[in-house]
Amino acid sequence: MDEFVCLGPENRGWRDAQVAYARALKDWEATDSGERGDRPVPSTIQPVMGDPVWCGKCAGALRRMLAELDDLAAIYAAEADGHRTKPGSERVSGSAGRRSPSPVADDLDELYGDLHGWESAYRGEDPQARRGYLATSITTVVAWLGAHFDGIITNTDIALNFGQEVRQWHKKLRGRTSAGAEKHTKKRPCPRCDQRTLTWKEGEDYVECESCGRLMTLDEYDHYDRLCAAANLSEAS
């Protein structure tokens, strides 16, 4: 079985290092041999491999993002009508094969079409195109994909693109609704790269370094924060 480097955020540092090395090597090779210095050294950062496509942490995040698409779609529809609502208390309806004058309805119709496409890809056949109202269809297809998530996310033929599309839709809908998360910068430097670029988005269950891509669960960060505080007290005493 082919191995995949996970495309999740925790490999951002590895990807950046690979690009930097390739550029440095190209510049080194293009420089006259009498003027160039030592040959660039590849990065020692080891990537997190997929299992088999996405790593366990990213697969868990994608499962959560998929489940949230239904509520995000409902919030998006409700707010387009000028209403604020709790997730799930409003739904938008639509009819098959007819474009709406509302960009929101068009977005949700596109969301349903993409999710329906993944259901068809995993089934190996095209199920019924629309099951009731548009909102009901979104709820149904999200539930079906969630029920078959373990099989889809480990299917090497579709898992990569499926995961990327779920992430894209989740980001798009959060950005267009009141559910969009506010980002907070954490006070401690990253334990990997020592940059003060650790951030946490409201609703997320991890802290991310925007410089190297390091991910820490909230519990891990809290433990790290306590260690830093203890070290500072020791130095001060």
mmCIF file of C-alpha atoms in Angstrom:
data_model
loop_
_atom_site.group_PDB
_atom_site.id
_atom_site.type_symbol
_atom_site.label_atom_id
_atom_site.label_comp_id
_atom_site.label_asym_id
_atom_site.label_seq_id
_atom_site.Cartn_x
_atom_site.Cartn_y
_atom_site.Cartn_z
ATOM 1 C CA MET A 1 0.000 0.000 0.000
ATOM 2 C CA ASP A 2 1.320 3.441 -0.908
ATOM 3 C CA GLU A 3 2.109 5.761 1.980
ATOM 4 C CA PHE A 4 0.819 9.323 1.963
ATOM 5 C CA VAL A 5 2.189 12.289 3.849
ATOM 6 C CA CYS A 6 -0.823 13.684 5.694
ATOM 7 C CA LEU A 7 -1.951 17.004 4.207
ATOM 8 C CA GLY A 8 -3.117 18.302 7.573
ATOM 9 C CA PRO A 9 -1.826 21.481 9.246
ATOM 10 C CA GLU A 10 0.699 19.703 11.459
ATOM 11 C CA ASN A 11 2.812 18.983 8.345
ATOM 12 C CA ARG A 12 2.932 22.634 7.302
ATOM 13 C CA GLY A 13 6.430 23.001 8.748
ATOM 14 C CA TRP A 14 7.631 19.930 6.862
ATOM 15 C CA ARG A 15 6.125 21.187 3.596
ATOM 16 C CA ASP A 16 7.672 24.642 4.023
ATOM 17 C CA ALA A 17 11.037 23.033 4.756
ATOM 18 C CA GLN A 18 10.808 20.900 1.612
ATOM 19 C CA VAL A 19 10.084 23.956 -0.531
ATOM 20 C CA ALA A 20 12.890 25.952 1.105
ATOM 21 C CA TYR A 21 15.384 23.123 0.531
ATOM 22 C CA ALA A 22 14.362 22.707 -3.125
ATOM 23 C CA ARG A 23 14.824 26.435 -3.728
ATOM 24 C CA ALA A 24 18.167 26.532 -1.934
ATOM 25 C CA LEU A 25 19.416 23.511 -3.879
ATOM 26 C CA LYS A 26 18.325 25.053 -7.185
ATOM 27 C CA ASP A 27 20.124 28.309 -6.356
ATOM 28 C CA TRP A 28 23.216 26.380 -5.255
ATOM 29 C CA GLU A 29 23.336 24.362 -8.475
ATOM 30 C CA ALA A 30 22.902 27.523 -10.556
ATOM 31 C CA THR A 31 25.815 29.249 -8.830
ATOM 32 C CA ASP A 32 29.343 28.950 -10.222
ATOM 33 C CA SER A 33 31.212 26.133 -8.490
ATOM 34 C CA GLY A 34 33.995 28.500 -7.477
ATOM 35 C CA GLU A 35 31.608 30.873 -5.719
ATOM 36 C CA ARG A 36 29.050 28.656 -4.048
ATOM 37 C CA GLY A 37 29.431 27.414 -0.514
ATOM 38 C CA ASP A 38 28.478 24.083 0.975
ATOM 39 C CA ARG A 39 25.675 22.096 -0.597
ATOM 40 C CA PRO A 40 22.323 22.802 1.173
ATOM 41 C CA VAL A 41 21.374 20.214 3.773
ATOM 42 C CA PRO A 42 17.872 18.722 3.717
ATOM 43 C CA SER A 43 15.608 19.457 6.665
ATOM 44 C CA THR A 44 15.519 16.909 9.466
ATOM 45 C CA ILE A 45 11.798 17.511 10.114
ATOM 46 C CA GLN A 46 9.918 14.221 9.777
ATOM 47 C CA PRO A 47 6.412 14.346 8.298
ATOM 48 C CA VAL A 48 3.360 12.801 9.917
ATOM 49 C CA MET A 49 2.179 9.983 7.674
ATOM 50 C CA GLY A 50 -1.431 9.244 6.831
ATOM 51 C CA ASP A 51 -3.313 6.225 8.100
ATOM 52 C CA PRO A 52 -3.466 5.523 5.229
ATOM 53 C CA VAL A 53 -4.232 8.996 3.764
ATOM 54 C CA TRP A 54 -5.020 11.304 6.706
ATOM 55 C CA CYS A 55 -3.429 10.909 10.127
ATOM 56 C CA GLY A 56 -5.672 10.043 13.066
ATOM 57 C CA LYS A 57 -5.794 13.613 14.350
ATOM 58 C CA CYS A 58 -6.814 15.035 10.981
ATOM 59 C CA ALA A 59 -9.351 12.270 10.382
ATOM 60 C CA GLY A 60 -10.977 13.160 13.707
ATOM 61 C CA ALA A 61 -11.067 16.836 12.764
ATOM 62 C CA LEU A 62 -12.600 16.030 9.371
ATOM 63 C CA ARG A 63 -15.293 13.894 10.998
ATOM 64 C CA ARG A 64 -16.246 16.853 13.201
ATOM 65 C CA MET A 65 -16.177 19.299 10.265
ATOM 66 C CA LEU A 66 -18.443 17.037 8.210
ATOM 67 C CA ALA A 67 -20.947 16.768 11.054
ATOM 68 C CA GLU A 68 -20.983 20.559 11.476
ATOM 69 C CA LEU A 69 -21.816 21.236 7.809
ATOM 70 C CA ASP A 70 -25.533 20.621 8.409
ATOM 71 C CA ASP A 71 -25.781 23.184 11.219
ATOM 72 C CA LEU A 72 -23.577 25.671 9.372
ATOM 73 C CA ALA A 73 -25.824 25.394 6.314
ATOM 74 C CA ALA A 74 -28.881 26.076 8.493
ATOM 75 C CA ILE A 75 -27.243 29.118 10.116
ATOM 76 C CA TYR A 76 -26.159 30.407 6.711
ATOM 77 C CA ALA A 77 -29.697 30.143 5.360
ATOM 78 C CA ALA A 78 -31.308 31.735 8.429
ATOM 79 C CA GLU A 79 -28.908 34.677 8.551
ATOM 80 C CA ALA A 80 -29.432 35.354 4.863
ATOM 81 C CA ASP A 81 -33.075 36.082 5.766
ATOM 82 C CA GLY A 82 -31.970 38.531 8.437
ATOM 83 C CA HIS A 83 -32.479 36.150 11.351
ATOM 84 C CA ARG A 84 -30.112 34.911 14.026
ATOM 85 C CA THR A 85 -30.867 31.410 15.145
ATOM 86 C CA LYS A 86 -29.478 28.525 17.053
ATOM 87 C CA PRO A 87 -27.998 25.767 14.885
ATOM 88 C CA GLY A 88 -30.614 23.401 13.559
ATOM 89 C CA SER A 89 -33.676 25.527 14.342
ATOM 90 C CA GLU A 90 -34.072 26.844 10.781
ATOM 91 C CA ARG A 91 -33.839 25.126 7.414
ATOM 92 C CA VAL A 92 -33.822 26.342 3.832
ATOM 93 C CA SER A 93 -35.833 24.608 1.144
ATOM 94 C CA GLY A 94 -35.219 24.319 -2.550
ATOM 95 C CA SER A 95 -36.456 22.487 -5.594
ATOM 96 C CA ALA A 96 -34.395 20.197 -7.802
ATOM 97 C CA GLY A 97 -32.999 21.468 -11.078
ATOM 98 C CA ARG A 98 -33.946 25.121 -10.600
ATOM 99 C CA ARG A 99 -31.451 27.903 -9.818
ATOM 100 C CA SER A 100 -32.479 30.321 -7.105
ATOM 101 C CA PRO A 101 -32.116 34.115 -7.325
ATOM 102 C CA SER A 102 -30.474 33.863 -3.901
ATOM 103 C CA PRO A 103 -26.682 33.347 -3.847
ATOM 104 C CA VAL A 104 -27.114 31.602 -0.489
ATOM 105 C CA ALA A 105 -29.533 29.073 -1.935
ATOM 106 C CA ASP A 106 -27.128 28.533 -4.825
ATOM 107 C CA ASP A 107 -24.256 27.917 -2.394
ATOM 108 C CA LEU A 108 -26.308 25.396 -0.449
ATOM 109 C CA ASP A 109 -27.416 23.678 -3.640
ATOM 110 C CA GLU A 110 -23.730 23.416 -4.608
ATOM 111 C CA LEU A 111 -22.904 22.051 -1.138
ATOM 112 C CA TYR A 112 -25.551 19.369 -1.517
ATOM 113 C CA GLY A 113 -24.299 18.514 -5.015
ATOM 114 C CA ASP A 114 -20.719 18.074 -3.810
ATOM 115 C CA LEU A 115 -21.716 15.911 -0.839
ATOM 116 C CA HIS A 116 -24.098 13.900 -2.998
ATOM 117 C CA GLY A 117 -21.195 13.339 -5.403
ATOM 118 C CA TRP A 118 -19.097 11.804 -2.625
ATOM 119 C CA GLU A 119 -21.951 9.545 -1.590
ATOM 120 C CA SER A 120 -22.243 8.388 -5.205
ATOM 121 C CA ALA A 121 -18.465 7.870 -5.467
ATOM 122 C CA TYR A 122 -18.351 5.682 -2.371
ATOM 123 C CA ARG A 123 -21.509 3.741 -3.239
ATOM 124 C CA GLY A 124 -20.317 3.158 -6.790
ATOM 125 C CA GLU A 125 -23.699 4.302 -8.070
ATOM 126 C CA ASP A 126 -25.820 7.440 -8.094
ATOM 127 C CA PRO A 127 -28.534 7.337 -5.411
ATOM 128 C CA GLN A 128 -31.751 9.320 -5.650
ATOM 129 C CA ALA A 129 -30.779 12.860 -6.634
ATOM 130 C CA ARG A 130 -32.882 14.796 -4.138
ATOM 131 C CA ARG A 131 -34.669 13.558 -1.048
ATOM 132 C CA GLY A 132 -37.245 16.173 -0.141
ATOM 133 C CA TYR A 133 -36.422 19.803 0.527
ATOM 134 C CA LEU A 134 -32.873 21.021 0.004
ATOM 135 C CA ALA A 135 -32.243 21.353 3.736
ATOM 136 C CA THR A 136 -33.590 17.853 4.364
ATOM 137 C CA SER A 137 -31.350 16.544 1.589
ATOM 138 C CA ILE A 138 -28.280 18.192 3.140
ATOM 139 C CA THR A 139 -29.134 16.709 6.526
ATOM 140 C CA THR A 140 -29.635 13.262 4.988
ATOM 141 C CA VAL A 141 -26.423 13.226 2.948
ATOM 142 C CA VAL A 142 -24.319 14.558 5.851
ATOM 143 C CA ALA A 143 -25.763 11.823 8.073
ATOM 144 C CA TRP A 144 -25.083 9.140 5.444
ATOM 145 C CA LEU A 145 -21.475 10.270 4.911
ATOM 146 C CA GLY A 146 -20.996 10.419 8.676
ATOM 147 C CA ALA A 147 -22.268 6.867 9.077
ATOM 148 C CA HIS A 148 -19.819 5.647 6.397
ATOM 149 C CA PHE A 149 -16.998 8.023 7.364
ATOM 150 C CA ASP A 150 -14.538 5.334 8.492
ATOM 151 C CA GLY A 151 -14.751 3.588 5.137
ATOM 152 C CA ILE A 152 -14.545 6.797 3.105
ATOM 153 C CA ILE A 153 -11.605 8.309 4.996
ATOM 154 C CA THR A 154 -9.530 5.137 4.539
ATOM 155 C CA ASN A 155 -10.400 4.669 0.860
ATOM 156 C CA THR A 156 -7.231 5.706 -0.957
ATOM 157 C CA ASP A 157 -9.140 6.471 -4.162
ATOM 158 C CA ILE A 158 -11.322 9.214 -2.676
ATOM 159 C CA ALA A 159 -10.187 10.029 0.876
ATOM 160 C CA LEU A 160 -7.748 12.793 -0.090
ATOM 161 C CA ASN A 161 -10.106 14.848 -2.238
ATOM 162 C CA PHE A 162 -13.071 14.129 0.030
ATOM 163 C CA GLY A 163 -11.207 15.456 3.057
ATOM 164 C CA GLN A 164 -9.971 18.529 1.213
ATOM 165 C CA GLU A 165 -13.491 19.381 0.028
ATOM 166 C CA VAL A 166 -14.988 18.937 3.503
ATOM 167 C CA ARG A 167 -12.337 21.315 4.886
ATOM 168 C CA GLN A 168 -13.013 23.857 2.137
ATOM 169 C CA TRP A 169 -16.786 23.842 2.693
ATOM 170 C CA HIS A 170 -16.392 24.044 6.455
ATOM 171 C CA LYS A 171 -14.053 27.037 6.143
ATOM 172 C CA LYS A 172 -16.339 28.727 3.611
ATOM 173 C CA LEU A 173 -19.506 28.362 5.677
ATOM 174 C CA ARG A 174 -17.854 29.374 8.956
ATOM 175 C CA GLY A 175 -16.479 32.450 7.240
ATOM 176 C CA ARG A 176 -19.924 33.455 5.985
ATOM 177 C CA THR A 177 -21.913 32.953 9.188
ATOM 178 C CA SER A 178 -21.928 34.177 12.757
ATOM 179 C CA ALA A 179 -20.365 30.815 13.606
ATOM 180 C CA GLY A 180 -17.085 32.106 12.206
ATOM 181 C CA ALA A 181 -14.482 31.602 14.883
ATOM 182 C CA GLU A 182 -12.478 34.398 16.434
ATOM 183 C CA LYS A 183 -8.744 33.666 16.535
ATOM 184 C CA HIS A 184 -6.694 34.255 19.696
ATOM 185 C CA THR A 185 -2.899 34.428 19.918
ATOM 186 C CA LYS A 186 -1.480 32.419 22.801
ATOM 187 C CA LYS A 187 1.180 33.972 25.014
ATOM 188 C CA ARG A 188 3.724 31.138 24.952
ATOM 189 C CA PRO A 189 6.232 30.563 22.118
ATOM 190 C CA CYS A 190 5.941 27.433 20.032
ATOM 191 C CA PRO A 191 7.871 24.577 21.661
ATOM 192 C CA ARG A 192 9.071 23.446 18.213
ATOM 193 C CA CYS A 193 10.164 26.644 16.426
ATOM 194 C CA ASP A 194 10.202 29.095 19.382
ATOM 195 C CA GLN A 195 8.102 31.634 17.446
ATOM 196 C CA ARG A 196 5.262 33.439 19.192
ATOM 197 C CA THR A 197 2.745 32.317 16.605
ATOM 198 C CA LEU A 198 0.599 29.860 18.562
ATOM 199 C CA THR A 199 -3.087 30.577 17.901
ATOM 200 C CA TRP A 200 -6.413 29.101 18.956
ATOM 201 C CA LYS A 201 -9.727 29.516 17.129
ATOM 202 C CA GLU A 202 -12.904 29.512 19.167
ATOM 203 C CA GLY A 203 -14.577 26.141 18.876
ATOM 204 C CA GLU A 204 -11.406 24.287 17.908
ATOM 205 C CA ASP A 205 -9.931 21.608 20.155
ATOM 206 C CA TYR A 206 -6.292 22.338 19.345
ATOM 207 C CA VAL A 207 -3.725 25.137 19.339
ATOM 208 C CA GLU A 208 -1.784 25.628 16.086
ATOM 209 C CA CYS A 209 1.555 27.266 15.334
ATOM 210 C CA GLU A 210 1.187 29.403 12.216
ATOM 211 C CA SER A 211 4.949 29.295 11.606
ATOM 212 C CA CYS A 212 5.765 25.571 11.663
ATOM 213 C CA GLY A 213 2.312 23.939 11.769
ATOM 214 C CA ARG A 214 2.762 22.312 15.201
ATOM 215 C CA LEU A 215 -0.555 21.185 16.691
ATOM 216 C CA MET A 216 -1.231 20.830 20.415
ATOM 217 C CA THR A 217 -4.445 19.780 22.067
ATOM 218 C CA LEU A 218 -5.851 22.248 24.570
ATOM 219 C CA ASP A 219 -4.783 19.958 27.419
ATOM 220 C CA GLU A 220 -1.266 19.741 25.985
ATOM 221 C CA TYR A 221 -1.050 23.512 25.720
ATOM 222 C CA ASP A 222 -2.324 23.989 29.278
ATOM 223 C CA HIS A 223 0.360 21.579 30.523
ATOM 224 C CA TYR A 224 3.006 23.401 28.457
ATOM 225 C CA ASP A 225 1.784 26.747 29.821
ATOM 226 C CA ARG A 226 2.178 25.487 33.400
ATOM 227 C CA LEU A 227 5.684 24.216 32.671
ATOM 228 C CA CYS A 228 6.667 27.600 31.206
ATOM 229 C CA ALA A 229 5.244 29.414 34.229
ATOM 230 C CA ALA A 230 7.119 27.095 36.603
ATOM 231 C CA ALA A 231 10.373 27.623 34.676
ATOM 232 C CA ASN A 232 9.959 31.405 34.853
ATOM 233 C CA LEU A 233 9.401 31.241 38.626
ATOM 234 C CA SER A 234 12.517 29.110 39.029
ATOM 235 C CA GLU A 235 14.612 31.568 37.040
ATOM 236 C CA ALA A 236 13.280 34.505 39.049
ATOM 237 C CA SER A 237 14.027 32.916 42.437
#
